[in-house]
C-alpha angles and dihedrals in degrees: 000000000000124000081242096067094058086087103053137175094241116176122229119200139144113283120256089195121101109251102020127087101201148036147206127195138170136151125222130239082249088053097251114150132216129190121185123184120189142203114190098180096046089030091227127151132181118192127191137187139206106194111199096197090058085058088257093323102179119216121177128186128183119213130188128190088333099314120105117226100175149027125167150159104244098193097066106021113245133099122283139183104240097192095109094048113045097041095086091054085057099099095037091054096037088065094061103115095233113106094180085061104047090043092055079051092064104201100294132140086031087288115154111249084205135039123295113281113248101009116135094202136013137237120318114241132209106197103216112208115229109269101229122218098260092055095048087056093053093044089053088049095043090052088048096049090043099051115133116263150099124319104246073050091060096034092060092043074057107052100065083062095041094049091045090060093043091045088061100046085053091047087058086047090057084044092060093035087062095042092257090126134028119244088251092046090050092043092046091043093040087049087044100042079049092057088042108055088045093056093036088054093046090036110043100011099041103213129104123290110258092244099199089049088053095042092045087059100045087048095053089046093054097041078055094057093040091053088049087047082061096040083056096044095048097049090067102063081050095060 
């Protein structure tokens, strides 16, 4: 490991593991990848690492209050001594701000206790929100309607969506064909369902308003106010 790399850009977020309230991630200039979860009250900590030079070999070791309970090789499955891999990380891991964390590891692996000697600063942190679960759905669907493929692919991955707007702004034409809505309720919701569903597509979904669908609302919105307009002028000439 390079000096350079005793200041690393670790990532801080809450833990998704059962049983750990934090974690610290990072990911070399060689593409290794390291995951720590913590548990301060229980002084727990769990370390994993993704080693690219082992063509994403995966290796995980579980440490409390300085004893190591387990080592293992994740990627098949069987217990492992992890001296000789995780000693070049030590210093890496040992600049992570955190002395609760360093002192649970215990000094093993090589890994300081205390802050790096000499360094006039630790390691730099970037703080990660909670994804909620609605985020992580969008970002799920997001990832399934931009998959890569052919167009008719992408167009049908389209259509549910697509149906389903078109679906609403027929629903509010029933409404005003059985007197559910007047003629000026169904032309403002039909215009504002229009400008909806194009910022809802460029906003949450992240794709390019479907610009016919849009333009076919508004028009219909604005058919709708031009046939009251009439309604109006010639009633008038009625009175």
């Amino acid at each position: 490991m390079t000096e350079s790399l005793q200041l690393p850009l670790w990532k801080v977020k809450p833990s998704d593991r059962d049983g750990f309230h934090k974690t610290y991630y990072t990911v070399t200039p060689e593409e290794d990848q390291i995951v720590i979860d913590s548990n301060h009250a229980r002084q727990m900590v769990r370390i994993q690492l993704t080693i690219a030079r082992e063509g994403g070999r995966q290796y995980a070791c579980v440490i409390k209050s300085g004893t190591i309970l387990q080592e293992r090789d994740i990627t098949v499955g069987r217990p492992m001594e992890l001296t000789a891999r995780m000693f070049p990380f030590r210093h890496l891991i040992g600049a992570i701000p955190d002395a609760m964390l360093r002192r649970t590891i215990g000094g093993n692996y090589g890994i300081p206790t205390t802050a790096p000697a000499g360094s006039s600063r630790p390691a730099r942190l970037v703080r990660i929100p909670r994804v909620s679960r609605f985020q992580k759905f969008l970002r799920k669907k997001r990832a399934a309607e931009n998959r890569p493929g052919a167009w008719y692919e992408r167009l049908f991955r389209r259509l549910p969506a697509e149906a389903f707007q078109v679906g609403c702004v027929c629903a509010l034409a029933l409404g005003y064909f059985h007197q559910l809505l007047t003629i000026a309720q169904f032309a403002c919701l039909v215009g504002f369902f229009g400008l909806w569903s194009g910022a809802y597509d460029w906003l949450v979904r992240q794709k390019n308003p479907f610009i016919p669908r849009v333009a076919a609302m508004l028009g219909v919105s604005a058919y709708t106010v031009w046939v009251q307009i009439q309604y109006r002028i010639w009633g008038i000439f009625l009175n």
